[in-house]
Short mmCIF file of C-alpha atoms in Angstrom, two decimals:
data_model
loop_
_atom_site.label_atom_id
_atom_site.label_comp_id
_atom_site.label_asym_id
_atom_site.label_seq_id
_atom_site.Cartn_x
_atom_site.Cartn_y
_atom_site.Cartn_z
CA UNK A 1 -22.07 17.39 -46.51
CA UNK A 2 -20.72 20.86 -45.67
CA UNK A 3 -21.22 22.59 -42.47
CA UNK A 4 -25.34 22.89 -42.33
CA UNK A 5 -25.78 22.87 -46.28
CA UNK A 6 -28.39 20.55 -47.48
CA UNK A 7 -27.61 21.11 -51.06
CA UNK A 8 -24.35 19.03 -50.76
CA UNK A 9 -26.44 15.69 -49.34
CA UNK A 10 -28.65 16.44 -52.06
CA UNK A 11 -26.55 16.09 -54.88
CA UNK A 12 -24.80 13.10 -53.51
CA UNK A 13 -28.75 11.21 -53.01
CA UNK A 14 -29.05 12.20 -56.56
CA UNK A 15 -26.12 10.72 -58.07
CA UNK A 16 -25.78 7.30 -55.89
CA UNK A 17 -29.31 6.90 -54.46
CA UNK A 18 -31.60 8.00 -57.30
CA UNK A 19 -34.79 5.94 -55.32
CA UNK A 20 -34.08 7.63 -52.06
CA UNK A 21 -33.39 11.26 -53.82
CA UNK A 22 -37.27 10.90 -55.76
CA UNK A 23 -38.11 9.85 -52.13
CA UNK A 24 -36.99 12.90 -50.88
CA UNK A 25 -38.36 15.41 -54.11
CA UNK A 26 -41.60 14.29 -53.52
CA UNK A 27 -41.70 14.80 -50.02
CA UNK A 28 -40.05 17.81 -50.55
CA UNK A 29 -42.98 19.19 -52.80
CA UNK A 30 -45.70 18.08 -50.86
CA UNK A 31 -43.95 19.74 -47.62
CA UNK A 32 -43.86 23.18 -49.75
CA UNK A 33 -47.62 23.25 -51.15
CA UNK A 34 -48.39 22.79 -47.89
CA UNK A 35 -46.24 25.52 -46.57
CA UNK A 36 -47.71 28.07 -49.60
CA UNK A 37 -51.21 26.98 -48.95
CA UNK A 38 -50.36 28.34 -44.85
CA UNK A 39 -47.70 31.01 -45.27
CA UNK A 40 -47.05 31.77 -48.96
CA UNK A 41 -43.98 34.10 -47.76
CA UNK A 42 -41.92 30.65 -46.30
CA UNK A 43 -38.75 30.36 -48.74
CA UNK A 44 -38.13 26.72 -50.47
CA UNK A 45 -34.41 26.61 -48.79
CA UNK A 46 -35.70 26.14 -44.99
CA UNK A 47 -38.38 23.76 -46.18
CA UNK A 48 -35.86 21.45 -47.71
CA UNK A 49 -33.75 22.26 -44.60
CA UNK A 50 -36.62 20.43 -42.38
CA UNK A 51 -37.09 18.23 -44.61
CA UNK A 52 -33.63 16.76 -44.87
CA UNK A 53 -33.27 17.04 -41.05
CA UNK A 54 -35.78 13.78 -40.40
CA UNK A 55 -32.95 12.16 -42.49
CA UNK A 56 -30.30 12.84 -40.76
CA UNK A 57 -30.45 12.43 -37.24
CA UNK A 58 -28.04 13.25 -34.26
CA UNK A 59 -27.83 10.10 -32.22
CA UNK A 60 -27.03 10.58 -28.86
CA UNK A 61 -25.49 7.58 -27.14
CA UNK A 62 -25.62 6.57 -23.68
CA UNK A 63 -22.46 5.03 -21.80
CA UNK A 64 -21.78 3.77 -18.31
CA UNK A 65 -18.48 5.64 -17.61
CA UNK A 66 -17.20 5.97 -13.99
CA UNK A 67 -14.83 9.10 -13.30
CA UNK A 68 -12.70 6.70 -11.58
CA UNK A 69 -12.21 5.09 -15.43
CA UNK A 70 -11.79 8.24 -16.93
CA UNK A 71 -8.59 8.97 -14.62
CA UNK A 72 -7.41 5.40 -14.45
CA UNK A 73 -7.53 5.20 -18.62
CA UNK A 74 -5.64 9.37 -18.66
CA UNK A 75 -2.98 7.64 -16.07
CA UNK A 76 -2.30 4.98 -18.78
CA UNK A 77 -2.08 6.69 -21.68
CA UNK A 78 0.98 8.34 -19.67
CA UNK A 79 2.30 5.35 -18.26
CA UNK A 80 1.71 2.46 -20.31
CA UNK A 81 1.40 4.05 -23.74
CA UNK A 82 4.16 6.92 -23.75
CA UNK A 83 2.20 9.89 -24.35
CA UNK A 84 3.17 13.12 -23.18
CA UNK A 85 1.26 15.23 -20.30
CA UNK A 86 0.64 17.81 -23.14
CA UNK A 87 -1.97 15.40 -24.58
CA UNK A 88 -4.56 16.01 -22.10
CA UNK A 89 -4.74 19.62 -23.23
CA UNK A 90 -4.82 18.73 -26.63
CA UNK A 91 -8.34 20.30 -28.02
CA UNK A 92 -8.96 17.30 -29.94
CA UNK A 93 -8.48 14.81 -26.60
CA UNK A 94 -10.76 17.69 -24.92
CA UNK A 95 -13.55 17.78 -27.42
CA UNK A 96 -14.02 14.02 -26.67
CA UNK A 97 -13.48 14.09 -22.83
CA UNK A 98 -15.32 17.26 -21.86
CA UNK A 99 -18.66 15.57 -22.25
CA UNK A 100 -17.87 12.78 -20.37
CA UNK A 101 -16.46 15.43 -17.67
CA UNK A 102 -19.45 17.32 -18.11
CA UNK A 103 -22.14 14.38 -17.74
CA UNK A 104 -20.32 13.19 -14.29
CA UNK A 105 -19.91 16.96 -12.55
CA UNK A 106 -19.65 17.34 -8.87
CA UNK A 107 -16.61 19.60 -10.26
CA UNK A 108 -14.81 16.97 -11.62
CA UNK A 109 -11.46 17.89 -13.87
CA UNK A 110 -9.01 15.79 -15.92
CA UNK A 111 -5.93 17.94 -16.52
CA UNK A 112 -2.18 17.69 -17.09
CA UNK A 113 -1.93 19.01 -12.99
CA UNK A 114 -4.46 16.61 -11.20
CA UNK A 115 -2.86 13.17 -13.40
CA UNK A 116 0.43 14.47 -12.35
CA UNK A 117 -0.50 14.16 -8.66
CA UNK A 118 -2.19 11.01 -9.17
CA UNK A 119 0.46 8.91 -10.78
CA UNK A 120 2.57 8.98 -7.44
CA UNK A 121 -0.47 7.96 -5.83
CA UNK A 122 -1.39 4.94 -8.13
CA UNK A 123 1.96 3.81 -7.84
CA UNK A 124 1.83 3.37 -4.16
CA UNK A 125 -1.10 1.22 -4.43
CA UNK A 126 0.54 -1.01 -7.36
CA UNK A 127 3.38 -1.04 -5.38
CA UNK A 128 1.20 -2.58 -2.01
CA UNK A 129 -0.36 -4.82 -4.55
CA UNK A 130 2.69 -6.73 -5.54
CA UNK A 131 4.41 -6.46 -2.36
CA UNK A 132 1.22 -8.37 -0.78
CA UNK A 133 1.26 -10.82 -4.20
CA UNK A 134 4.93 -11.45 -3.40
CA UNK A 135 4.53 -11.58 0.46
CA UNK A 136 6.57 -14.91 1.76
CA UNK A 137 6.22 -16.78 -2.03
CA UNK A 138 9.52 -17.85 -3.38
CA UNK A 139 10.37 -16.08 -6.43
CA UNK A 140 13.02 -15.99 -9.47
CA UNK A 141 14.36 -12.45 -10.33
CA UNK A 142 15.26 -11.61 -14.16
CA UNK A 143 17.67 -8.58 -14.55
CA UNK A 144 19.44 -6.69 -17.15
CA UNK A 145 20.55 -3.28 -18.03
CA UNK A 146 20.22 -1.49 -20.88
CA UNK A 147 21.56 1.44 -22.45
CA UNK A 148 19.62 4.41 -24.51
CA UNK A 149 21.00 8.18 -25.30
CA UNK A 150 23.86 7.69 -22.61
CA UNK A 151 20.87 6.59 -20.15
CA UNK A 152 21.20 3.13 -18.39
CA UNK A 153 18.31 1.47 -17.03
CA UNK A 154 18.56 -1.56 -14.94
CA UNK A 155 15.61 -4.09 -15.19
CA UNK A 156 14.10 -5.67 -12.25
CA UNK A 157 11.39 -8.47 -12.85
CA UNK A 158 10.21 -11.18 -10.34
CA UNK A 159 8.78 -14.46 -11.34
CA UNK A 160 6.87 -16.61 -9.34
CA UNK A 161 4.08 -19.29 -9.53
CA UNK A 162 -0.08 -18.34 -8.35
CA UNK A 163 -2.49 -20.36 -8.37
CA UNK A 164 -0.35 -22.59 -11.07
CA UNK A 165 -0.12 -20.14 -13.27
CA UNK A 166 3.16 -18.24 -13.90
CA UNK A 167 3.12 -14.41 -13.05
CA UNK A 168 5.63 -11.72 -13.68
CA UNK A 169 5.63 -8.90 -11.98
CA UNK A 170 7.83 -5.85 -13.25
CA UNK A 171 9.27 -4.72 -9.76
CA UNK A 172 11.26 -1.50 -11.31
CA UNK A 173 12.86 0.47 -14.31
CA UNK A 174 15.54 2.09 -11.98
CA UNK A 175 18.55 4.51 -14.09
CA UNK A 176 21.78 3.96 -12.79
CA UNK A 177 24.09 6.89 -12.73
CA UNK A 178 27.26 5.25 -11.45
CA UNK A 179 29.69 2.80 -13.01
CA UNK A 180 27.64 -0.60 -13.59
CA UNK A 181 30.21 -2.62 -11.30
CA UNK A 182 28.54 -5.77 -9.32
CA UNK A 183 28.63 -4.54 -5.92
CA UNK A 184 26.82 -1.24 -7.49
CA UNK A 185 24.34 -3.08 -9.32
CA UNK A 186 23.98 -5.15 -5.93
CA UNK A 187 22.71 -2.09 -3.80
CA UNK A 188 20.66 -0.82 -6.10
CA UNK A 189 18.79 -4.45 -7.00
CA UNK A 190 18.63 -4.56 -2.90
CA UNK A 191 17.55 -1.19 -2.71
CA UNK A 192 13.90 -2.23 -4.78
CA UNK A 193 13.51 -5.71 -2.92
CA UNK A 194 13.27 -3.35 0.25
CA UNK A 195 10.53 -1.10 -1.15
CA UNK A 196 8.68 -4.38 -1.87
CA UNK A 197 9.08 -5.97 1.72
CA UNK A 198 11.13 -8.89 -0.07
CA UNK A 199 13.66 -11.09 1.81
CA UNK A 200 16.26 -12.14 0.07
CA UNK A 201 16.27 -15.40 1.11
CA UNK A 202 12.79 -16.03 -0.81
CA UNK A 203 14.93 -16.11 -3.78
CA UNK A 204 15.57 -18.92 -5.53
CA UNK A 205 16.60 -17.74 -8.90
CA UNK A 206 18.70 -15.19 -10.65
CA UNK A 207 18.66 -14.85 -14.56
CA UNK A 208 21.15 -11.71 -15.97
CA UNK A 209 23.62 -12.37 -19.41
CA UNK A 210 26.86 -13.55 -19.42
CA UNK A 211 28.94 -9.85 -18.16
CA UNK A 212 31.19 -9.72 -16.14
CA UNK A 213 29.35 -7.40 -13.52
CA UNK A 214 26.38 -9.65 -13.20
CA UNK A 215 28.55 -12.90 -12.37
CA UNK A 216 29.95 -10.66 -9.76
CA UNK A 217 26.79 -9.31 -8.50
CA UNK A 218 24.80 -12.53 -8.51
CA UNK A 219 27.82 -13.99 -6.75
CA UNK A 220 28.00 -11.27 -3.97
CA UNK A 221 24.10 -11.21 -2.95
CA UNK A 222 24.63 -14.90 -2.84
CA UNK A 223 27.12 -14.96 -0.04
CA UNK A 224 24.66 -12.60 1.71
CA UNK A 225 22.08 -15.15 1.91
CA UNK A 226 24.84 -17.76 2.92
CA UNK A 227 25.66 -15.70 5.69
CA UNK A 228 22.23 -14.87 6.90
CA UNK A 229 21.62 -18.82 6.84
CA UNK A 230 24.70 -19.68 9.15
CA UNK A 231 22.65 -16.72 11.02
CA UNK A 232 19.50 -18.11 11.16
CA UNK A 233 21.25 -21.65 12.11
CA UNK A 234 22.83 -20.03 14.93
CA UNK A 235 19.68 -18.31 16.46
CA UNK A 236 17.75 -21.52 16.19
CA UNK A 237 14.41 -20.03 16.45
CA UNK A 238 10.94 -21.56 15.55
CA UNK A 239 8.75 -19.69 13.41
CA UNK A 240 5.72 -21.35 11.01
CA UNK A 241 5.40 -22.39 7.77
CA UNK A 242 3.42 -20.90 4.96
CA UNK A 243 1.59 -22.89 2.30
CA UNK A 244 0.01 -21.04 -0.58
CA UNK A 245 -0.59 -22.32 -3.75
CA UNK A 246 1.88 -25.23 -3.45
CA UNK A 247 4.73 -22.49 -2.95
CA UNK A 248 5.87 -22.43 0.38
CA UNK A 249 8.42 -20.02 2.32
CA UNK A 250 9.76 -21.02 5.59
CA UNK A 251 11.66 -18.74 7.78
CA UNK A 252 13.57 -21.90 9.18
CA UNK A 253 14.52 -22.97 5.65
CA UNK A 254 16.57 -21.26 3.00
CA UNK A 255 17.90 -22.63 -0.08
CA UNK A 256 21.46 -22.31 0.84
CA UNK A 257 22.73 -21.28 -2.16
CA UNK A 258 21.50 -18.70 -5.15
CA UNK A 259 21.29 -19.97 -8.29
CA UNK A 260 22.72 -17.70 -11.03
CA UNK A 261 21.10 -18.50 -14.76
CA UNK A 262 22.63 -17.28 -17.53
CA UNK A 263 20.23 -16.08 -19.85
CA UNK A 264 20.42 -18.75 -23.29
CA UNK A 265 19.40 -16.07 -25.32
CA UNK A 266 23.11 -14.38 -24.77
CA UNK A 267 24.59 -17.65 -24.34
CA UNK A 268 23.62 -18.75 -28.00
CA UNK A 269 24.23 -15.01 -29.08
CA UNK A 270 28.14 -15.28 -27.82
CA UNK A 271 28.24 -18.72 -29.24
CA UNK A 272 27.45 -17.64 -32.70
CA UNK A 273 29.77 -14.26 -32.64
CA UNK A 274 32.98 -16.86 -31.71
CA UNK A 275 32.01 -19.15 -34.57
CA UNK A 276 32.18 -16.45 -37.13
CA UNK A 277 35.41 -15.05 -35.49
CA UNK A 278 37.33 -14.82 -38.79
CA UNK A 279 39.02 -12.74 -41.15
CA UNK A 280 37.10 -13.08 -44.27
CA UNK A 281 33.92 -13.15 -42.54
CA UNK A 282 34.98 -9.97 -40.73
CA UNK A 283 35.57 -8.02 -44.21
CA UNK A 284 32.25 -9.69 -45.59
CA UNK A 285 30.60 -7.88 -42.93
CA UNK A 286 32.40 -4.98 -43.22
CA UNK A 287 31.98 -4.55 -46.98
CA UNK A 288 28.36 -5.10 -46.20
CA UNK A 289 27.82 -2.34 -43.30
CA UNK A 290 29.73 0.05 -45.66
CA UNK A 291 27.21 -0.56 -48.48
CA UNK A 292 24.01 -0.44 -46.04
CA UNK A 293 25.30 3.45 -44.73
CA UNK A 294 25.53 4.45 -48.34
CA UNK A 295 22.46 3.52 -49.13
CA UNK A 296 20.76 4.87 -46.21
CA UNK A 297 21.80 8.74 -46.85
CA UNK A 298 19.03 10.93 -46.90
CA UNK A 299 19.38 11.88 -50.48
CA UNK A 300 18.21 8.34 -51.76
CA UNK A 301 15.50 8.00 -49.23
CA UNK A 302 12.85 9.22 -51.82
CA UNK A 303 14.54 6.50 -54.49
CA UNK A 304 13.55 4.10 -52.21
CA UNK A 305 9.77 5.12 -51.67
CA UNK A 306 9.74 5.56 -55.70
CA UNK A 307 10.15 1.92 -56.41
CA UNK A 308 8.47 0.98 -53.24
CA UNK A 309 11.56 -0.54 -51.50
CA UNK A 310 12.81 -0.34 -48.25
CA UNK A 311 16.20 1.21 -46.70
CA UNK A 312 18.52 -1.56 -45.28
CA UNK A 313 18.76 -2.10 -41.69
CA UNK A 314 22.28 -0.76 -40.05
CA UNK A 315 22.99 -3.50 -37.57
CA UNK A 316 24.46 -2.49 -33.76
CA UNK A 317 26.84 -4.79 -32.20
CA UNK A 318 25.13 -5.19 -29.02
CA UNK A 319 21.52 -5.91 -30.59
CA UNK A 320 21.16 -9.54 -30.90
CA UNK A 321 20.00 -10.63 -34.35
CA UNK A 322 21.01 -7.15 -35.86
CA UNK A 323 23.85 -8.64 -38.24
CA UNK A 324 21.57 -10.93 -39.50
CA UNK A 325 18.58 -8.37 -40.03
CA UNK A 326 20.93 -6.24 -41.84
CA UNK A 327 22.28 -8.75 -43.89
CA UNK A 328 18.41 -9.62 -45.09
CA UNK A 329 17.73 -6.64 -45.15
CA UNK A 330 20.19 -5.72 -47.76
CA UNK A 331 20.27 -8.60 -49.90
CA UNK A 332 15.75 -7.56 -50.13
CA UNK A 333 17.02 -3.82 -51.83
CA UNK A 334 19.47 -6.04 -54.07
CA UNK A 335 17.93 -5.21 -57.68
CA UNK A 336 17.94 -1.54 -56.11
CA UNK A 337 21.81 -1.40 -54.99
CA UNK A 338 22.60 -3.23 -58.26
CA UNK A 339 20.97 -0.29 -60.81
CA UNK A 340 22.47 2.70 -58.34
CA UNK A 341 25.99 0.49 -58.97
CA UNK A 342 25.35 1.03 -62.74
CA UNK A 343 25.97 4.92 -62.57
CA UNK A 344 28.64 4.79 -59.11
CA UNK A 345 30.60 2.13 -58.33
CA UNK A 346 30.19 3.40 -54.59
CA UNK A 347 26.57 1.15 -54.71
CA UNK A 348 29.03 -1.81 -56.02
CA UNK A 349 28.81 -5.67 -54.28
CA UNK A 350 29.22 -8.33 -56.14
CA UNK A 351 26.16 -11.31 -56.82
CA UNK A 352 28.64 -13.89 -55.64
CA UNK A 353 28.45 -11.87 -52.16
CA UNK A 354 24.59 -11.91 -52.46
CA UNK A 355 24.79 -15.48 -52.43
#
């Protein structure tokens, strides 16, 4: 149906809902002798009009909706799900939030302005939460660093046991702007325990790869707990214990030494790369990567959609698994590379390299 034309709903009863259209006709004609016998001037278009209104109804529907919903949900769809602070001027967000704005009143606004303002805000109180969910528990820390559009973001996470149940708490996304040394990375990792009232000692844990920089750093914060221990041991004060959960933290007690993990996922990554260290692995993977860019110029990208294929991944030498993902991917576009290779040898790699 278009706009308010009833025509358009009647043709479509008529063709796929024959019963309901006679339905309708007959109504329709006992609605208009009706209508002649009172007012013989009424036209037959507004009669049908009324007519086909009782059969299609606006439903209104009613839903419990608290403002304070409305601004948490607007927060996330900035935070959590990447969207930009244009979106809540959008007129298509607006035609579905001004009701809801509407029903609730008391002058209450959602804008691009007011969610700006409250985002610091909500922080803050996320930021108590954990710190108070974290308060004298020991935890484990997971860190790592990586690199996007000449941005590097260091990862903080802390890990800890509630209630048995294992939590993780994202304690910051923090961009570091000088050279990623371990007594750099060490400030700045010491830098967000501080916002969250944590003590180093409480941790028992450190999980990073296998660089360089995070040997060093996990090796520098843990002579800092070794020499607030010989501290502690020196002061020889009595404080109390604290039991929550089955995790305890005691201010007399400290585990001495941090415990650096590497993480297995790198471990098994670097594993793999020296097994394959070899020369004609290295051109097999070479040949390969060449292949994958020239099929992934833009002039074949609408060859690919025709026969309902996919490009072939590029792999990255950083990304784990990306070799491998390339490799599969390529050898699924085979039949593809193999008819291009029929016209340019460019597209050429042999079957016995497929296998």
């Amino acid at each position: 149906m278009i706009g308010n034309h009833a025509a358009n709903l009647e043709r479509h009863l008529k063709r796929h809902h024959s019963n309901e259209f006679k339905t309708v006709q007959q109504k329709k004609k006992i609605k208009l002798n009706i209508r002649d016998e009172a007012t013989p001037s009424t036209s037959g278009s507004s009669g049908s009009q009324e007519t086909l209104d009782k059969y299609v109804k606006s439903e209104f529907l009613k839903v419990k909706l608290k403002k304070e919903i409305v601004l948490k949900a607007c927060i996330e769809l900035i935070t959590v799900n990447g969207c930009s602070f244009e979106m809540l001027e959008y007129s298509g967000f607006k035609k579905i939030l001004n009701p809801i704005v509407n029903a609730i009143g008391n002058h209450f606004s959602v804008n691009s302005e007011n969610i700006k303002l409250l985002i610091p805000e909500t922080a803050v109180k996320i930021v108590s939460e954990i710190s108070t969910a974290l308060e004298k528990k020991v935890i484990s820390l997971k860190i790592d660093i990586a690199t996007r559009l000449n941005r590097s973001i260091l990862g903080i996470n802390a890990q800890l046991i509630i209630g048995g149940r294992i939590n993780l708490f994202t304690l910051g996304m923090t961009e570091l702007k000088d050279k990623h040394t371990g007594i750099y990375i060490k400030n700045m990792v010491e830098k967000v325990l501080e916002k969250y009232n944590i003590d180093i000692q409480q941790i028992y844990s450190i999980t990073t790869d296998n660089g360089a920089n995070m040997i060093s750093f996990v090796n520098l914060l843990g002579s800092e707990i070794e020499d607030e221990v010989i501290e502690m041991e020196n002061e020889n004060f009595e404080t109390r214990d604290h039991f929550e959960d089955g995790v305890f933290f005691d201010h007399n007690f400290s585990f001495n030494k941090l415990i650096g993990i590497r993480c297995a996922a790198h471990t098994l990554q670097l594993a793999i790369k020296d097994s394959i260290k070899n020369a004609d692995f290295n051109e097999f993977i070479s040949d390969a990567r060449g292949l994958v860019k020239k099929l992934r110029i833009p002039s074949l990208m609408l060859k690919f959609k025709d026969v309902n294929t996919k490009r072939p991944i590029l792999d990255c030498p950083t990304r784990w698994n990306s070799t491998y993902n390339m490799l599969k991917s390529l050898l699924e576009c085979k039949d593809f590379s193999s008819s291009l290779a029929e016209h340019n040898l460019d597209y050429y790699f042999a079957d016995t390299m497929y296998d």
